[in-house]
Amino acid sequence: MSAFEFDTLVWHWPIAIYLFLAGVSAGAMFFAVMLKHGCLKEKAYQSGFVIAACIVAAISVLAGLGVLVLDLTKPFDFWKILVFYNPTSVMSMGVIILMLYQVFMYAWIIITFKKPIDDLCKNRFPIVVKLTTLIARYEAGITGLLVIFSVSLGAYTGFLLSAQPHFPMWNTGVLPLLFLTSGLSSGAAASLLGGVLLKGNPNGAEVRFIHKIEIPLILGEILLMFTFFLGLVFSGGQSKVAAFNAIGVGFWGFVFWFGIMGLGLSAPLAMNLFMTATSKRKFSYVAGTACLSLLGVILLRNFILYTGQMITS
Amino acid sequence: MENSRRHFLKSTCALVAGVSVYPLSGNNANAEMEPDINNIKYALLYDETKCIGCNACVEACREVNNVPEGVSRLSIERTGPFGEYPDQFYHFSRHSCEHCENAPCVTVCPTGAAFIDKETGIVAVNADRCVGCLYCIAACPYEVRFINPVTKAADKCDFCRETNLKQGKQPACVEICPTKALVFGNLKDPESELVTLLKANPTERFKQDLGTRPKIFRIKAKQGEIIL
């Protein structure tokens, strides 16, 4: 049985990319809202980190959907997913979440960048100003729903895999939570990386604010990882076999211990703690930490996707 | 302001949680309670002790249902030989759709392309509706679904629902079996050969612990080897 080709493999790496991109989008939007309401308030539109988060969220969700559509055996029939719904299907519910999420995402971005948009359109297209004012009136509701839908989207990527009864690594309630926390931390990392690349201050209030949330998030992720595998081992039977297959020796075991636990979680945690202690943050440090976090989450998605399908029937 | 937002968040959370769990509640447990329109629930009995592994069923299925080369709705898995000459024998096992009462493929299908026909209990696929997301293929515990290379839609055994059954005949595999190892019939008909045989023989169904309630019953052949 090779690491990327085996009999029981149905979903290949494009699905892992999609799961990653959806998680990044949900996480970036979540942190954009947190940054605006917990840190920057009305000045949010001036922050490189909020701009980066919005760009990342908007592009990654579209790119993820693109990957998903191209991965269908009938890509031109993708619209049928939007027309026909099955209330018992997690994927169907996910499509609804994805659509509503995007509506509230764009509305929130318009509200947040209302001032520059209005300045740009004041003279030529006064109708745009009317429109943004209309949307801005519902800011509280749109923000609340956006938070709910971004969290739902982050968890949905896990539920998508959970719904399959004979894959013990997937069919557990911890998986959606694990995917949610790792998705949120990847969103935070992508916003930080984009922010410093857009000339945001690596020692600014935004970075401190995000790092304050990121540290408990990584600790929570490690705890969930522990719960996830210990839960599988204690369930016994095929679950136990699957757990030891995944994190034991071999290619995926190496990916887990070195890539995910080492580079993806421990290293960013140590660097975050170091930055908090020294109180001086540099571009290279913030960018490096963010890159490691993102790498860890991509590896985690691939690891869960592939090892989850390695079953002995 | 702060208060109303909190109130709004709380009530929306409750609503979202309620809406998302509701569809799961009524569906699975009460499948038995659903009214049967024709009082038909098809099932298949496969007698491993009679199967000689001739593969006539596989070929008949391919021909009747127009299954392209490279994929198959039905296959016979052969293990062995076991024992010492002249007491050697093979073990045969049927690999095809199990027609679950509670089918994971139907639950997960986002477009409703995978469905259980209410009139017959057959798990079927509407190829036009299918977009090819592979969710059903991943979700099937019996690994019997595949993508039809011609239609690009998910495909599998449907007890010849659209071919032989429609013409009032038995499924192709049952019709052709030279040793009568396959018996197809209506579980709701107590007089049927199927129910009579099921009552008279100890049978097994695959992976019952998953709660899928498959409708392929098997009379097991003796084990070839002892594996722990």
Coordinates of C-alpha atoms in Angstrom, one line a residue:
Chain A
M1 CA 0.0 0.0 0.0
S2 CA 1.7 3.2 -1.1
A3 CA 1.0 6.6 0.6
F4 CA -1.0 8.2 -2.3
E5 CA -2.4 5.1 -4.2
F6 CA -4.4 2.4 -2.6
D7 CA -7.6 0.5 -3.3
T8 CA -9.9 2.2 -0.8
L9 CA -8.9 5.7 -1.9
V10 CA -11.8 7.7 -3.3
W11 CA -11.1 11.3 -2.6
H12 CA -7.6 12.6 -3.8
W13 CA -5.6 15.6 -2.8
P14 CA -7.8 18.2 -4.6
I15 CA -10.3 17.6 -1.8
A16 CA -7.6 18.3 0.8
I17 CA -6.8 21.6 -1.0
Y18 CA -10.5 22.5 -1.0
L19 CA -10.8 21.7 2.7
F20 CA -7.7 23.8 3.4
L21 CA -9.0 26.8 1.3
A22 CA -12.4 26.8 2.8
G23 CA -10.9 26.7 6.3
V24 CA -8.5 29.5 5.5
S25 CA -11.3 31.7 4.2
A26 CA -13.5 31.0 7.2
G27 CA -10.6 31.7 9.6
A28 CA -9.5 34.9 7.8
M29 CA -13.0 36.3 7.9
F30 CA -13.4 35.4 11.5
F31 CA -10.2 37.2 12.4
A32 CA -11.1 40.2 10.2
V33 CA -14.3 40.6 12.2
M34 CA -12.4 40.1 15.5
L35 CA -9.7 42.7 14.5
K36 CA -12.3 45.2 13.5
H37 CA -14.5 44.9 16.6
G38 CA -11.9 44.0 19.2
C39 CA -9.1 46.2 18.2
L40 CA -9.4 48.7 15.3
K41 CA -13.1 49.8 15.3
E42 CA -13.8 52.4 12.6
K43 CA -10.2 52.6 11.4
A44 CA -10.3 49.0 10.3
Y45 CA -10.1 49.8 6.6
Q46 CA -6.7 51.4 7.0
S47 CA -5.1 48.2 8.4
G48 CA -3.0 46.1 6.0
F49 CA -4.0 43.1 8.1
V50 CA -7.8 43.6 7.6
I51 CA -7.2 44.3 3.9
A52 CA -5.2 41.1 3.6
A53 CA -7.7 39.0 5.6
C54 CA -10.5 40.2 3.3
I55 CA -8.5 39.5 0.1
V56 CA -7.5 36.1 1.4
A57 CA -11.0 35.2 2.4
A58 CA -12.6 36.3 -0.8
I59 CA -10.0 34.6 -3.1
S60 CA -9.5 31.4 -1.2
V61 CA -13.3 30.6 -1.0
L62 CA -13.6 31.1 -4.7
A63 CA -10.5 29.1 -5.5
G64 CA -11.7 26.3 -3.2
L65 CA -15.0 26.2 -5.0
G66 CA -13.1 26.2 -8.3
V67 CA -11.0 23.2 -7.2
L68 CA -14.2 21.4 -6.1
V69 CA -16.0 22.0 -9.3
L70 CA -13.1 20.9 -11.5
D71 CA -12.8 17.7 -9.4
L72 CA -16.3 16.6 -10.2
T73 CA -16.6 14.0 -12.9
K74 CA -19.2 16.2 -14.6
P75 CA -17.9 19.7 -13.9
F76 CA -20.5 21.3 -16.3
D77 CA -23.3 19.9 -14.2
F78 CA -22.1 21.6 -11.0
W79 CA -25.2 23.9 -11.1
K80 CA -27.3 20.9 -10.1
I81 CA -25.8 21.0 -6.7
L82 CA -27.2 24.5 -6.4
V83 CA -30.6 23.6 -7.6
F84 CA -31.3 20.2 -6.0
Y85 CA -30.9 19.9 -2.2
N86 CA -31.0 16.9 0.1
P87 CA -31.5 17.9 3.7
T88 CA -29.7 14.8 5.0
S89 CA -26.6 15.5 3.0
V90 CA -23.8 17.3 4.8
M91 CA -22.5 18.4 1.4
S92 CA -25.9 19.9 0.5
M93 CA -26.0 21.9 3.8
G94 CA -22.4 22.9 3.1
V95 CA -23.4 24.4 -0.2
I96 CA -26.0 26.5 1.5
I97 CA -23.5 27.6 4.1
L98 CA -21.0 28.4 1.5
M99 CA -23.4 30.5 -0.5
L100 CA -24.8 32.4 2.5
Y101 CA -21.3 32.9 3.9
Q102 CA -20.2 34.6 0.7
V103 CA -23.2 36.9 0.7
F104 CA -22.5 38.1 4.2
M105 CA -18.7 38.1 3.5
Y106 CA -19.1 40.6 0.6
A107 CA -21.7 42.7 2.5
W108 CA -19.3 42.9 5.5
I109 CA -16.3 43.8 3.3
I110 CA -18.4 46.6 1.7
I111 CA -19.4 47.9 5.1
T112 CA -15.9 47.8 6.4
F113 CA -14.5 49.6 3.4
K114 CA -17.4 51.9 3.1
K115 CA -15.4 55.1 3.4
P116 CA -12.9 54.4 0.6
I117 CA -15.7 53.0 -1.6
D118 CA -17.8 56.1 -1.0
D119 CA -14.9 58.5 -1.6
L120 CA -14.2 56.7 -4.9
C121 CA -17.9 56.7 -6.1
K122 CA -19.2 59.9 -4.6
N123 CA -19.1 62.1 -7.7
R124 CA -19.5 59.6 -10.5
F125 CA -21.9 57.0 -9.1
P126 CA -23.9 58.5 -6.2
I127 CA -26.1 55.4 -6.3
V128 CA -23.3 53.3 -4.8
V129 CA -23.2 55.6 -1.8
K130 CA -26.9 55.1 -1.3
L131 CA -26.4 51.3 -1.5
T132 CA -23.5 51.2 0.9
T133 CA -25.4 53.3 3.4
L134 CA -28.4 51.0 3.1
I135 CA -26.2 47.9 3.7
A136 CA -24.3 49.6 6.6
R137 CA -27.6 50.1 8.4
Y138 CA -27.6 46.4 9.0
E139 CA -24.0 46.1 10.1
A140 CA -24.8 44.4 13.5
G141 CA -26.9 41.7 11.9
I142 CA -24.5 41.1 9.0
T143 CA -21.5 40.9 11.3
G144 CA -23.3 38.4 13.6
L145 CA -24.4 36.2 10.8
L146 CA -21.0 36.3 9.2
V147 CA -19.3 35.1 12.4
I148 CA -21.9 32.3 12.6
F149 CA -21.4 31.3 9.0
S150 CA -17.7 31.4 9.1
V151 CA -17.6 29.2 12.1
S152 CA -20.2 26.9 10.4
L153 CA -18.0 26.8 7.3
G154 CA -14.9 25.9 9.3
A155 CA -16.7 23.1 11.1
Y156 CA -18.5 21.9 7.9
T157 CA -15.2 20.8 6.3
G158 CA -14.9 18.3 9.2
F159 CA -18.5 17.2 9.1
L160 CA -18.2 16.5 5.4
L161 CA -15.8 13.7 6.3
S162 CA -17.6 12.7 9.5
A163 CA -20.7 11.5 7.6
Q164 CA -19.1 8.3 6.4
P165 CA -19.7 5.4 8.7
H166 CA -17.0 3.0 7.8
F167 CA -14.0 5.3 8.0
P168 CA -13.2 5.3 11.7
M169 CA -10.8 8.2 11.5
W170 CA -13.5 10.4 10.0
N171 CA -16.6 9.2 11.7
T172 CA -15.9 11.0 15.0
G173 CA -17.3 14.2 16.5
V174 CA -13.8 15.6 17.3
L175 CA -12.9 15.9 13.6
P176 CA -15.1 19.0 12.9
L177 CA -13.7 20.7 16.0
L178 CA -10.2 19.9 15.0
F179 CA -10.8 21.2 11.5
L180 CA -12.5 24.3 12.9
T181 CA -9.6 25.3 15.2
S182 CA -6.9 24.5 12.6
G183 CA -9.0 26.4 10.0
L184 CA -9.2 29.4 12.3
S185 CA -5.4 29.3 13.0
S186 CA -4.7 29.0 9.2
G187 CA -6.9 32.0 8.6
A188 CA -5.0 34.0 11.3
A189 CA -1.7 32.9 9.7
A190 CA -2.8 33.9 6.2
S191 CA -4.0 37.3 7.4
L192 CA -0.7 37.9 9.2
L193 CA 1.4 36.8 6.3
G194 CA -0.7 38.9 3.8
G195 CA -0.7 41.9 6.3
V196 CA 3.1 42.1 6.6
L197 CA 3.5 41.6 2.9
L198 CA 1.1 44.6 2.4
K199 CA 3.5 46.7 4.5
G200 CA 1.5 46.2 7.7
N201 CA 3.5 46.9 10.8
P202 CA 4.8 43.5 12.1
N203 CA 4.9 45.0 15.6
G204 CA 1.5 46.6 15.4
A205 CA -1.6 46.3 17.6
E206 CA -3.2 43.9 15.1
V207 CA -0.3 41.4 15.3
R208 CA -0.4 41.4 19.1
F209 CA -4.1 41.0 19.1
I210 CA -4.0 38.0 16.7
H211 CA -1.1 36.4 18.6
K212 CA -3.1 36.7 21.8
I213 CA -5.8 34.5 20.3
E214 CA -3.5 32.3 18.3
I215 CA -1.6 30.9 21.3
P216 CA -4.7 29.4 23.0
L217 CA -5.9 28.3 19.6
I218 CA -2.7 26.2 19.0
L219 CA -2.9 24.8 22.5
G220 CA -6.5 23.9 21.9
E221 CA -5.5 22.2 18.6
I222 CA -2.9 20.1 20.2
L223 CA -5.4 19.1 22.9
L224 CA -8.0 18.2 20.2
M225 CA -5.4 16.2 18.3
F226 CA -4.6 14.3 21.5
T227 CA -8.4 13.7 22.2
F228 CA -8.9 12.7 18.6
F229 CA -6.3 9.9 18.6
L230 CA -6.8 8.8 22.2
G231 CA -10.5 8.6 21.4
L232 CA -9.8 6.3 18.4
V233 CA -7.5 4.1 20.5
F234 CA -10.0 3.7 23.3
S235 CA -12.8 2.9 20.9
G236 CA -10.8 -0.2 20.0
G237 CA -11.3 -2.4 17.0
Q238 CA -10.8 -0.8 13.5
S239 CA -10.6 2.6 15.1
K240 CA -7.5 1.6 17.0
V241 CA -6.0 0.0 14.0
A242 CA -6.6 3.1 11.9
A243 CA -5.1 5.4 14.6
F244 CA -1.9 3.4 14.8
N245 CA -1.7 3.0 11.0
A246 CA -1.8 6.8 10.7
I247 CA 0.6 7.9 13.4
G248 CA 2.9 4.9 13.4
V249 CA 6.0 4.4 11.3
G250 CA 5.9 5.2 7.5
F251 CA 5.3 8.2 5.3
W252 CA 2.2 9.5 7.0
G253 CA 3.6 8.9 10.5
F254 CA 6.5 11.1 9.5
V255 CA 4.2 13.7 8.1
F256 CA 2.2 13.7 11.4
W257 CA 5.1 13.8 13.9
F258 CA 7.6 16.0 12.0
G259 CA 5.3 18.0 9.7
I260 CA 2.1 18.6 11.7
M261 CA 3.2 18.3 15.4
G262 CA 6.7 19.7 14.9
L263 CA 6.7 22.3 12.1
G264 CA 3.0 23.1 12.1
L265 CA 2.2 23.3 15.8
S266 CA 5.2 23.2 18.1
A267 CA 7.4 25.6 16.1
P268 CA 4.7 28.4 15.7
L269 CA 3.7 28.0 19.3
A270 CA 7.3 28.4 20.5
M271 CA 7.8 31.4 18.2
N272 CA 4.6 33.0 19.3
L273 CA 5.5 32.6 22.9
F274 CA 9.0 34.0 22.2
M275 CA 7.6 37.0 20.4
T276 CA 5.2 37.7 23.3
A277 CA 8.1 37.5 25.7
T278 CA 10.6 39.7 23.8
S279 CA 7.8 42.1 22.8
K280 CA 9.7 43.1 19.6
R281 CA 8.3 41.6 16.4
K282 CA 10.1 41.5 13.1
F283 CA 8.8 40.9 9.6
S284 CA 10.8 37.7 9.1
Y285 CA 9.6 36.3 12.4
V286 CA 5.9 37.0 11.8
A287 CA 6.0 35.8 8.2
G288 CA 8.0 32.7 9.1
T289 CA 5.6 31.7 11.9
A290 CA 2.6 32.2 9.6
C291 CA 4.2 30.1 6.8
L292 CA 4.9 27.3 9.2
S293 CA 1.3 27.4 10.5
L294 CA -0.1 27.3 7.0
L295 CA 2.2 24.4 6.0
G296 CA 1.0 22.5 9.1
V297 CA -2.7 23.0 8.2
I298 CA -2.1 21.9 4.6
L299 CA -0.3 18.8 5.8
L300 CA -3.0 18.1 8.4
R301 CA -5.8 18.2 5.7
N302 CA -3.8 15.8 3.5
F303 CA -2.9 13.6 6.4
I304 CA -6.5 13.2 7.6
L305 CA -7.8 12.8 4.0
Y306 CA -5.4 10.0 3.0
T307 CA -5.0 8.1 6.3
G308 CA -8.7 8.3 6.9
Q309 CA -9.4 6.3 3.7
M310 CA -6.8 3.6 4.5
I311 CA -9.0 0.9 5.8
T312 CA -8.9 -2.8 5.6
S313 CA -12.3 -4.1 4.5
Chain B
M1 CA -27.0 48.0 21.1
E2 CA -24.6 45.6 22.7
N3 CA -27.5 43.8 24.3
S4 CA -29.6 43.5 21.2
R5 CA -26.6 42.1 19.3
R6 CA -26.0 39.5 21.9
H7 CA -29.7 38.6 21.9
F8 CA -29.6 38.4 18.1
L9 CA -26.5 36.2 18.1
K10 CA -28.0 33.8 20.7
S11 CA -31.3 33.4 19.0
T12 CA -29.7 32.9 15.6
C13 CA -27.3 30.3 17.0
A14 CA -30.2 28.4 18.4
L15 CA -32.1 28.6 15.1
V16 CA -29.1 27.4 13.1
A17 CA -28.4 24.5 15.4
G18 CA -32.1 23.5 15.4
V19 CA -32.4 23.7 11.6
S20 CA -29.3 21.8 11.0
V21 CA -30.1 18.8 13.3
Y22 CA -33.8 18.6 12.5
P23 CA -33.6 16.7 9.2
L24 CA -31.5 14.0 10.7
S25 CA -34.0 13.3 13.5
G26 CA -37.0 11.7 11.7
N27 CA -35.2 9.9 9.0
N28 CA -33.3 6.8 10.0
A29 CA -35.0 5.3 13.0
N30 CA -38.5 5.1 11.5
A31 CA -37.8 3.7 8.1
E32 CA -39.8 0.6 9.1
M33 CA -42.8 2.8 9.9
E34 CA -43.1 4.2 6.4
P35 CA -46.1 3.1 4.5
D36 CA -45.3 0.7 1.7
I37 CA -47.1 1.6 -1.4
N38 CA -47.0 -1.8 -3.1
N39 CA -46.1 -3.9 -0.1
I40 CA -42.8 -4.8 -1.9
K41 CA -39.4 -4.9 -0.4
Y42 CA -36.9 -6.7 -2.7
A43 CA -34.0 -8.7 -1.3
L44 CA -31.5 -11.3 -2.5
L45 CA -30.3 -14.5 -1.0
Y46 CA -26.9 -15.7 -2.1
D47 CA -26.0 -19.3 -1.3
E48 CA -22.3 -19.5 -1.2
T49 CA -22.4 -23.3 -0.8
K50 CA -24.0 -23.5 -4.2
C51 CA -21.9 -21.0 -6.0
I52 CA -19.3 -22.5 -8.3
G53 CA -17.7 -19.3 -9.4
C54 CA -18.5 -19.6 -13.1
N55 CA -19.0 -15.8 -13.5
A56 CA -22.1 -16.3 -15.6
C57 CA -23.9 -13.8 -13.4
V58 CA -21.2 -11.2 -14.0
E59 CA -21.4 -11.5 -17.7
A60 CA -25.2 -11.6 -17.8
C61 CA -25.3 -8.4 -15.7
R62 CA -22.8 -6.7 -18.0
E63 CA -24.9 -7.6 -21.1
V64 CA -28.4 -6.8 -19.7
N65 CA -27.5 -3.6 -18.0
N66 CA -25.0 -2.4 -20.7
V67 CA -22.1 -2.0 -18.2
P68 CA -19.0 -0.8 -20.0
E69 CA -15.7 -2.6 -19.9
G70 CA -13.3 -1.8 -17.1
V71 CA -16.1 -1.5 -14.4
S72 CA -18.7 -3.9 -13.1
R73 CA -21.8 -3.8 -11.0
L74 CA -21.3 -7.4 -9.8
S75 CA -18.2 -9.4 -9.2
I76 CA -17.4 -12.8 -7.6
E77 CA -14.4 -12.8 -5.4
R78 CA -12.5 -16.0 -5.3
T79 CA -10.2 -17.1 -2.5
G80 CA -8.3 -20.3 -2.2
P81 CA -7.7 -23.1 -3.1
F82 CA -8.1 -24.5 0.4
G83 CA -7.3 -28.0 1.6
E84 CA -5.3 -30.9 0.3
Y85 CA -5.9 -32.7 -3.0
P86 CA -8.4 -34.2 -3.7
D87 CA -10.4 -32.3 -1.0
Q88 CA -9.6 -28.9 -2.5
F89 CA -12.1 -26.1 -2.8
Y90 CA -12.4 -22.4 -3.4
H91 CA -14.5 -19.9 -1.5
F92 CA -16.7 -17.5 -3.5
S93 CA -18.2 -14.3 -2.3
R94 CA -20.5 -11.9 -4.2
H95 CA -19.5 -8.2 -4.4
S96 CA -22.4 -5.9 -5.4
C97 CA -24.8 -3.4 -3.9
E98 CA -26.3 -4.6 -0.7
H99 CA -29.4 -2.4 -1.0
C100 CA -29.3 -1.0 2.5
E101 CA -32.5 0.1 4.2
N102 CA -30.5 2.9 5.7
A103 CA -28.1 3.7 2.9
P104 CA -25.2 6.0 3.6
C105 CA -24.9 6.8 -0.2
V106 CA -28.4 8.1 -0.2
T107 CA -27.9 10.1 3.0
V108 CA -24.8 11.9 1.7
C109 CA -25.8 12.5 -1.9
P110 CA -26.1 16.3 -2.3
T111 CA -28.5 16.3 -5.2
G112 CA -30.7 13.3 -4.4
A113 CA -29.3 11.4 -7.4
A114 CA -28.9 8.4 -5.1
F115 CA -32.3 7.4 -3.8
I116 CA -34.3 4.5 -2.4
D117 CA -37.2 3.7 -4.6
K118 CA -40.2 3.8 -2.2
E119 CA -42.2 1.3 -4.2
T120 CA -39.6 -1.5 -4.2
G121 CA -36.9 -0.6 -1.6
I122 CA -34.3 -0.7 -4.3
V123 CA -31.3 1.7 -3.9
A124 CA -31.0 3.4 -7.3
V125 CA -29.2 6.2 -9.1
N126 CA -30.6 8.9 -11.2
A127 CA -27.7 9.4 -13.6
D128 CA -29.0 12.8 -14.9
R129 CA -29.0 14.3 -11.4
C130 CA -25.5 13.0 -10.5
V131 CA -22.7 15.5 -10.7
G132 CA -19.9 13.1 -9.8
C133 CA -18.7 14.4 -6.5
L134 CA -17.8 10.9 -5.4
Y135 CA -19.3 11.4 -2.0
C136 CA -21.5 8.3 -2.3
I137 CA -18.5 6.2 -3.5
A138 CA -16.5 7.2 -0.4
A139 CA -19.5 6.8 1.9
C140 CA -20.5 3.2 0.8
P141 CA -19.2 0.8 3.4
Y142 CA -19.3 -2.1 0.8
E143 CA -17.2 -0.2 -1.8
V144 CA -19.6 -1.2 -4.6
R145 CA -20.2 2.1 -6.3
F146 CA -18.1 3.3 -9.2
I147 CA -18.1 6.0 -11.9
N148 CA -19.5 4.8 -15.2
P149 CA -16.9 5.9 -17.8
V150 CA -19.7 6.5 -20.4
T151 CA -22.2 8.5 -18.4
K152 CA -19.7 9.9 -15.9
A153 CA -22.3 9.3 -13.2
A154 CA -22.1 7.0 -10.1
D155 CA -23.3 3.5 -11.0
K156 CA -24.0 0.3 -9.3
C157 CA -26.4 -2.8 -9.1
D158 CA -30.0 -1.9 -9.0
F159 CA -31.5 -5.4 -9.1
C160 CA -32.0 -4.7 -12.9
R161 CA -34.7 -2.1 -11.9
E162 CA -34.5 -0.5 -15.3
T163 CA -34.1 -3.6 -17.4
N164 CA -35.2 -7.1 -16.5
L165 CA -37.4 -6.1 -13.6
K166 CA -39.3 -3.6 -15.7
Q167 CA -40.1 -6.4 -18.1
G168 CA -41.4 -8.6 -15.3
K169 CA -38.3 -10.8 -15.3
Q170 CA -35.9 -11.8 -12.5
P171 CA -32.6 -9.9 -12.3
A172 CA -30.1 -11.1 -14.9
C173 CA -27.8 -12.7 -12.4
V174 CA -30.6 -14.7 -10.8
E175 CA -32.0 -15.8 -14.1
I176 CA -28.8 -17.2 -15.5
C177 CA -27.3 -18.8 -12.4
P178 CA -26.8 -22.5 -13.3
T179 CA -26.7 -23.8 -9.7
K180 CA -29.6 -21.6 -8.4
A181 CA -27.3 -20.0 -5.9
L182 CA -29.3 -16.8 -6.1
V183 CA -32.9 -16.3 -5.0
F184 CA -34.5 -12.9 -5.5
G185 CA -37.8 -12.0 -4.0
N186 CA -40.1 -9.9 -1.9
L187 CA -39.4 -9.9 1.8
K188 CA -43.0 -8.8 2.5
D189 CA -44.4 -11.9 0.9
P190 CA -44.4 -14.7 3.4
E191 CA -45.2 -17.3 0.8
S192 CA -42.2 -16.5 -1.4
E193 CA -39.3 -18.8 -1.9
L194 CA -37.0 -16.1 -0.6
V195 CA -38.8 -15.9 2.8
T196 CA -39.2 -19.6 3.1
L197 CA -35.5 -20.1 2.5
L198 CA -34.6 -17.3 4.9
K199 CA -36.7 -18.9 7.6
A200 CA -35.1 -22.3 7.1
N201 CA -31.5 -21.3 6.9
P202 CA -29.0 -19.4 9.1
T203 CA -27.9 -16.4 7.0
E204 CA -25.5 -13.6 7.4
R205 CA -25.4 -10.0 6.2
F206 CA -22.3 -7.9 5.9
K207 CA -21.2 -5.1 8.3
Q208 CA -24.5 -5.0 10.2
D209 CA -22.8 -3.2 13.0
L210 CA -22.9 0.0 10.9
G211 CA -26.7 0.1 11.0
T212 CA -27.1 0.1 7.3
R213 CA -29.4 -2.9 7.3
P214 CA -28.3 -4.5 4.0
K215 CA -30.8 -6.7 2.0
I216 CA -28.3 -9.2 0.6
F217 CA -28.6 -12.4 2.8
R218 CA -25.9 -15.0 2.6
I219 CA -25.8 -18.7 3.4
K220 CA -22.1 -19.1 4.3
A221 CA -19.9 -21.8 2.8
K222 CA -17.5 -23.5 5.2
Q223 CA -14.4 -21.4 5.9
G224 CA -11.3 -22.3 3.9
E225 CA -8.8 -21.3 6.5
I226 CA -8.8 -20.1 10.1
I227 CA -7.8 -16.4 10.3
L228 CA -7.8 -14.6 13.6

